[in-house]
Amino acid sequence: MTKAKQALCLFECLHRSIFNSLNSTTASLSHTHQVHAHVLKTGVFEDSHVATKLLSQYANHFCFTDANQFLDSISEPTIFSFSVLIYAYTKQRLFNQALRVFSRMLSLGLAPDSHVLPNVAKACAGLSSLKSGKQVHGIVFVSGLGSDSFVQASLIHMYLKCIRIRDAHKLFDRLPQADVVIFSALIAGYARQGCVDDVKKLFKKMEDSGVQPNLVSWNGIIAGFNHSRYYEEAIIMFRKMHFEGFIPDGCSLSSVLSAVGDLESLNVGLQIHDHVIKQGLGQDKCVASSLIDMYGKCACPIDMSKVFFEVDGLDIGACNALVTGLSRNGLVDKALEMFRQFQDQGMELNIRSWTSMIAGCSQNGLSIQALDLFREMQDVGLRPNNVTIPCLLPACGSIAALMHGKAVHCYSIRTGISNDIFVSSALIDMYAKCGRIQVSRQLFDKMPAKNSVCWNAIIGGYAMHGNAKEAIEIFHLMQSNGQKPDFISFTCILSACSQAGLTEEGCKYFNSMSKEYGIEARMEHYACMVTLLGRAGRLKETYKMIEQMPFEPDACVWGALLSSCRVHNNVCLGEVAARKLFQLEPTNCGNYTLLSNIYASKSMWTEVDSVRDTMKALGLRKDPGCSWIELNNKMHMLLAGDQSHPQMSQITERLNKINMEMKKSGCFPNTDFVLQDVEEQEKEQILCGHSEKLAVALGLLNTPPGSTLQVIKNLRICGDCHAVIKFISSIEGREIYVRDTNRFHHFKDGVCSCGDYW
DNA sequence: ATAGGGTTAG
């Protein structure tokens, strides 16, 4: 053998070993780089096999920059090279990039083959881009590859993902013969649309054509029904599959568990959990996530945590399910703790994680925290979407953070999600809670499509503002527009009637519920009726209604009665309601305070002391009155009697001045509202310290004359404060909105929108 | 190197 021949042989061996070393999918990145360098030196990269191998290695390592550079360096890239890159991009769900590579391939005049087209169709499906999908279909048509079964299946799949089930079916009907893969894809597509009958029909057709469904076919149906919220159907199919002798795998179990969770069927959930254990699928990430989700939805936080801690390693799905489940079960502090722990552990939290935590805070009264998290989320580079926004907005509404709410509204417009039905309903509610009912109405009128949530949002908004006329108008408009009222609509309309003192109207609507609409009254409707009748002073009638309720009244109903008794200072019924409430919610301070205030209004100081002693013995402290005002984008919180605000001396000075003015014009402080056994002068002092007055004074100090003020209070507005704020609105020429626990008070020119009825 | 099925935010 000549030396040259030996060298060539050696080179070939080397070449082959390099080639083989890249066969392993686990070849390290540095090794790939070494081979790349070697290949560049020796020039063998013109070998398309080596080029393909190198490209796929880079793709496996997510090194798309290197892969693209390499592709650029090849003088005459083959269709293989492009194919590999498109495949890798599709696999990484980087569909846009996959399509970009494909169009580059086309521009070089390379004709697509039956291998690359399915991946391209898959990228279109992944993007749900019907436009690109149709283009690919056109290319398939021109290329004459339309009869390739892989290509056909991928096109059908693309149309299904783009919710073009008819187009998919058209292609399907043209197939000479469909195999199990095609049937399964189409059936799953129908299930995703919730077309129960079509699924059954196709299933029969499949069996008639002699095609046997397999596990994947069943899983597609179960997942599809779960996706389209046909939860019962999903469970029925799971049972059927089991009955047919298929052993459910991780895919079947995760889908069916999700459906079980939404139905809150704990017993079924427990059975399926047994199944999971039997199959040894406890470590499957998706199964674990849906188990956690299921226990969370079935109000079993302990079992939920157990599943979470039994899974090895952290999985984003499981973490998100845990955070959601904890908040859902009122353990929002624990949820926050876990959320921070995940962050500390370097977990890469996604938009769902943040949205879930924001929703948890928002729904559990932690409004400020929700707003902080929203900011923090954007700081780490995540963009809120059409789910995040409706989760955050209730927090803005709850503390009347109008500036934040407006910013979120602008963001929704910029990102094109403001027409989303959930987003716009949440905006309507937020503006109403921030006192801007006219803005709510404008948004409502502009909505292109409305569901009951939107109608209820605007009716509820009007109710909160005491605009019963508008609320009733919309309630009827809703029906003439073909939208049937649901039980929430009635809660809104009843509360509107009760705010406005429309007692007879309210009774009429209440009676029509079951008679005309077939909606049985729920707890919240009875609570509204108690408020409605109670406020009108018809306390005996109210009590009779409670006694005749078809189910056991809850604390809301008794609480409504107790509040009415406080309004009319009815000791006898108040004691009855309070006794019930002390049993139902022994740690709710508000109930003790109300009873004590009823006694105090009748100067029954011994009884007042006795209630106070009970509270002390239970370790309870009265909820302090608390008001908020948003000034220059910052929320200020003022507590009754609290002196700690930096502008407190100015506040006091301003209030004293107003007091003098009032006395001059013949108005004196109404010390009946001080429910303590103290001297008259001290009573005046106490009234001056009420949080709503402090907040209004702070607003006067920090805003230009004539501008509108808005205050929210955690308790019902005090009668003296109501009188003082009316006076302020007149002498200062200001519109002042005060939202208390029940409704809005709109003070203008010395009168209040509630007509002094609240 | 190519086609069908999974979970976790409102």
mmCIF file of N, CA, C and O (backbone and C1' of nucleotides) in Angstrom, chain A residues 191 221-231 233-234 254-260 262, chain B residues 6-8:
data_model
loop_
_atom_site.group_PDB
_atom_site.id
_atom_site.type_symbol
_atom_site.label_atom_id
_atom_site.label_comp_id
_atom_site.label_asym_id
_atom_site.label_seq_id
_atom_site.Cartn_x
_atom_site.Cartn_y
_atom_site.Cartn_z
ATOM 1 N N ALA A 191 -63.999 16.472 18.568
ATOM 2 C CA ALA A 191 -64.155 16.499 20.024
ATOM 3 C C ALA A 191 -63.737 17.855 20.579
ATOM 4 O O ALA A 191 -64.382 18.403 21.468
ATOM 5 N N ILE A 221 -60.046 11.738 21.733
ATOM 6 C CA ILE A 221 -61.443 12.063 22.048
ATOM 7 C C ILE A 221 -61.543 12.641 23.450
ATOM 8 O O ILE A 221 -62.176 13.676 23.684
ATOM 9 N N ILE A 222 -60.898 11.974 24.391
ATOM 10 C CA ILE A 222 -60.984 12.425 25.795
ATOM 11 C C ILE A 222 -60.420 13.834 25.935
ATOM 12 O O ILE A 222 -61.057 14.718 26.515
ATOM 13 N N ALA A 223 -59.236 14.045 25.349
ATOM 14 C CA ALA A 223 -58.609 15.365 25.443
ATOM 15 C C ALA A 223 -59.465 16.404 24.740
ATOM 16 O O ALA A 223 -59.620 17.525 25.227
ATOM 17 N N GLY A 224 -60.030 16.022 23.608
ATOM 18 C CA GLY A 224 -60.855 16.953 22.845
ATOM 19 C C GLY A 224 -62.069 17.400 23.626
ATOM 20 O O GLY A 224 -62.354 18.595 23.715
ATOM 21 N N PHE A 225 -62.769 16.451 24.224
ATOM 22 C CA PHE A 225 -63.958 16.808 25.009
ATOM 23 C C PHE A 225 -63.570 17.634 26.229
ATOM 24 O O PHE A 225 -64.274 18.572 26.611
ATOM 25 N N ASN A 226 -62.452 17.297 26.825
ATOM 26 C CA ASN A 226 -62.002 18.089 27.969
ATOM 27 C C ASN A 226 -61.746 19.525 27.518
ATOM 28 O O ASN A 226 -62.157 20.479 28.176
ATOM 29 N N HIS A 227 -61.096 19.656 26.367
ATOM 30 C CA HIS A 227 -60.739 20.966 25.830
ATOM 31 C C HIS A 227 -61.978 21.814 25.540
ATOM 32 O O HIS A 227 -61.986 23.013 25.775
ATOM 33 N N SER A 228 -63.037 21.165 25.045
ATOM 34 C CA SER A 228 -64.240 21.908 24.692
ATOM 35 C C SER A 228 -65.227 21.985 25.873
ATOM 36 O O SER A 228 -66.387 22.317 25.690
ATOM 37 N N ARG A 229 -64.740 21.661 27.046
ATOM 38 C CA ARG A 229 -65.515 21.737 28.294
ATOM 39 C C ARG A 229 -66.690 20.769 28.344
ATOM 40 O O ARG A 229 -67.651 20.991 29.070
ATOM 41 N N TYR A 230 -66.634 19.715 27.526
ATOM 42 C CA TYR A 230 -67.646 18.664 27.647
ATOM 43 C C TYR A 230 -67.104 17.620 28.626
ATOM 44 O O TYR A 230 -66.731 16.524 28.243
ATOM 45 N N TYR A 231 -67.075 18.030 29.901
ATOM 46 C CA TYR A 231 -66.377 17.202 30.889
ATOM 47 C C TYR A 231 -67.038 15.856 31.106
ATOM 48 O O TYR A 231 -66.360 14.834 31.217
ATOM 49 N N GLU A 233 -68.792 14.158 28.991
ATOM 50 C CA GLU A 233 -68.481 13.323 27.827
ATOM 51 C C GLU A 233 -67.075 12.740 27.946
ATOM 52 O O GLU A 233 -66.848 11.579 27.623
ATOM 53 N N ALA A 234 -66.123 13.574 28.399
ATOM 54 C CA ALA A 234 -64.736 13.119 28.523
ATOM 55 C C ALA A 234 -64.668 11.916 29.460
ATOM 56 O O ALA A 234 -63.998 10.909 29.168
ATOM 57 N N SER A 254 -54.153 12.206 32.349
ATOM 58 C CA SER A 254 -54.052 13.648 32.609
ATOM 59 C C SER A 254 -55.275 14.374 32.065
ATOM 60 O O SER A 254 -55.784 15.294 32.704
ATOM 61 N N SER A 255 -55.761 13.944 30.898
ATOM 62 C CA SER A 255 -56.935 14.623 30.343
ATOM 63 C C SER A 255 -58.174 14.373 31.192
ATOM 64 O O SER A 255 -58.927 15.303 31.494
ATOM 65 N N VAL A 256 -58.385 13.116 31.555
ATOM 66 C CA VAL A 256 -59.621 12.814 32.271
ATOM 67 C C VAL A 256 -59.592 13.450 33.661
ATOM 68 O O VAL A 256 -60.606 13.925 34.164
ATOM 69 N N LEU A 257 -58.418 13.525 34.269
ATOM 70 C CA LEU A 257 -58.320 14.149 35.596
ATOM 71 C C LEU A 257 -58.680 15.629 35.535
ATOM 72 O O LEU A 257 -59.304 16.168 36.456
ATOM 73 N N SER A 258 -58.283 16.256 34.453
ATOM 74 C CA SER A 258 -58.604 17.666 34.304
ATOM 75 C C SER A 258 -60.122 17.859 34.248
ATOM 76 O O SER A 258 -60.675 18.776 34.855
ATOM 77 N N ALA A 259 -60.794 16.946 33.511
ATOM 78 C CA ALA A 259 -62.257 17.018 33.415
ATOM 79 C C ALA A 259 -62.898 16.756 34.777
ATOM 80 O O ALA A 259 -63.826 17.453 35.183
ATOM 81 N N VAL A 260 -62.373 15.778 35.485
ATOM 82 C CA VAL A 260 -62.897 15.426 36.814
ATOM 83 C C VAL A 260 -62.781 16.622 37.747
ATOM 84 O O VAL A 260 -63.697 16.933 38.501
ATOM 85 N N ASP A 262 -62.761 19.804 36.969
ATOM 86 C CA ASP A 262 -63.728 20.846 36.660
ATOM 87 C C ASP A 262 -65.131 20.479 37.106
ATOM 88 O O ASP A 262 -65.948 21.354 37.364
ATOM 89 P P DG B 6 -53.641 16.625 22.801
ATOM 90 O "O5'" DG B 6 -53.174 16.143 24.217
ATOM 91 C "C5'" DG B 6 -54.159 15.560 25.110
ATOM 92 C "C4'" DG B 6 -53.576 15.467 26.466
ATOM 93 C "C3'" DG B 6 -53.192 16.800 27.111
ATOM 94 O "O3'" DG B 6 -54.336 17.228 27.824
ATOM 95 C "C1'" DG B 6 -51.676 15.007 27.638
ATOM 96 P P DT B 7 -54.609 18.720 28.058
ATOM 97 O "O5'" DT B 7 -54.198 18.978 29.561
ATOM 98 C "C5'" DT B 7 -54.316 17.920 30.533
ATOM 99 C "C4'" DT B 7 -53.567 18.326 31.774
ATOM 100 C "C3'" DT B 7 -53.612 19.807 32.077
ATOM 101 O "O3'" DT B 7 -54.756 20.102 32.845
ATOM 102 C "C1'" DT B 7 -51.390 18.986 32.311
ATOM 103 P P DT B 8 -55.328 21.512 32.796
ATOM 104 O "O5'" DT B 8 -54.250 22.353 33.611
ATOM 105 C "C5'" DT B 8 -54.035 22.035 34.992
ATOM 106 C "C4'" DT B 8 -52.845 22.811 35.491
ATOM 107 C "C3'" DT B 8 -53.010 24.321 35.400
ATOM 108 O "O3'" DT B 8 -53.618 24.735 36.594
ATOM 109 C "C1'" DT B 8 -50.828 23.650 34.688
#
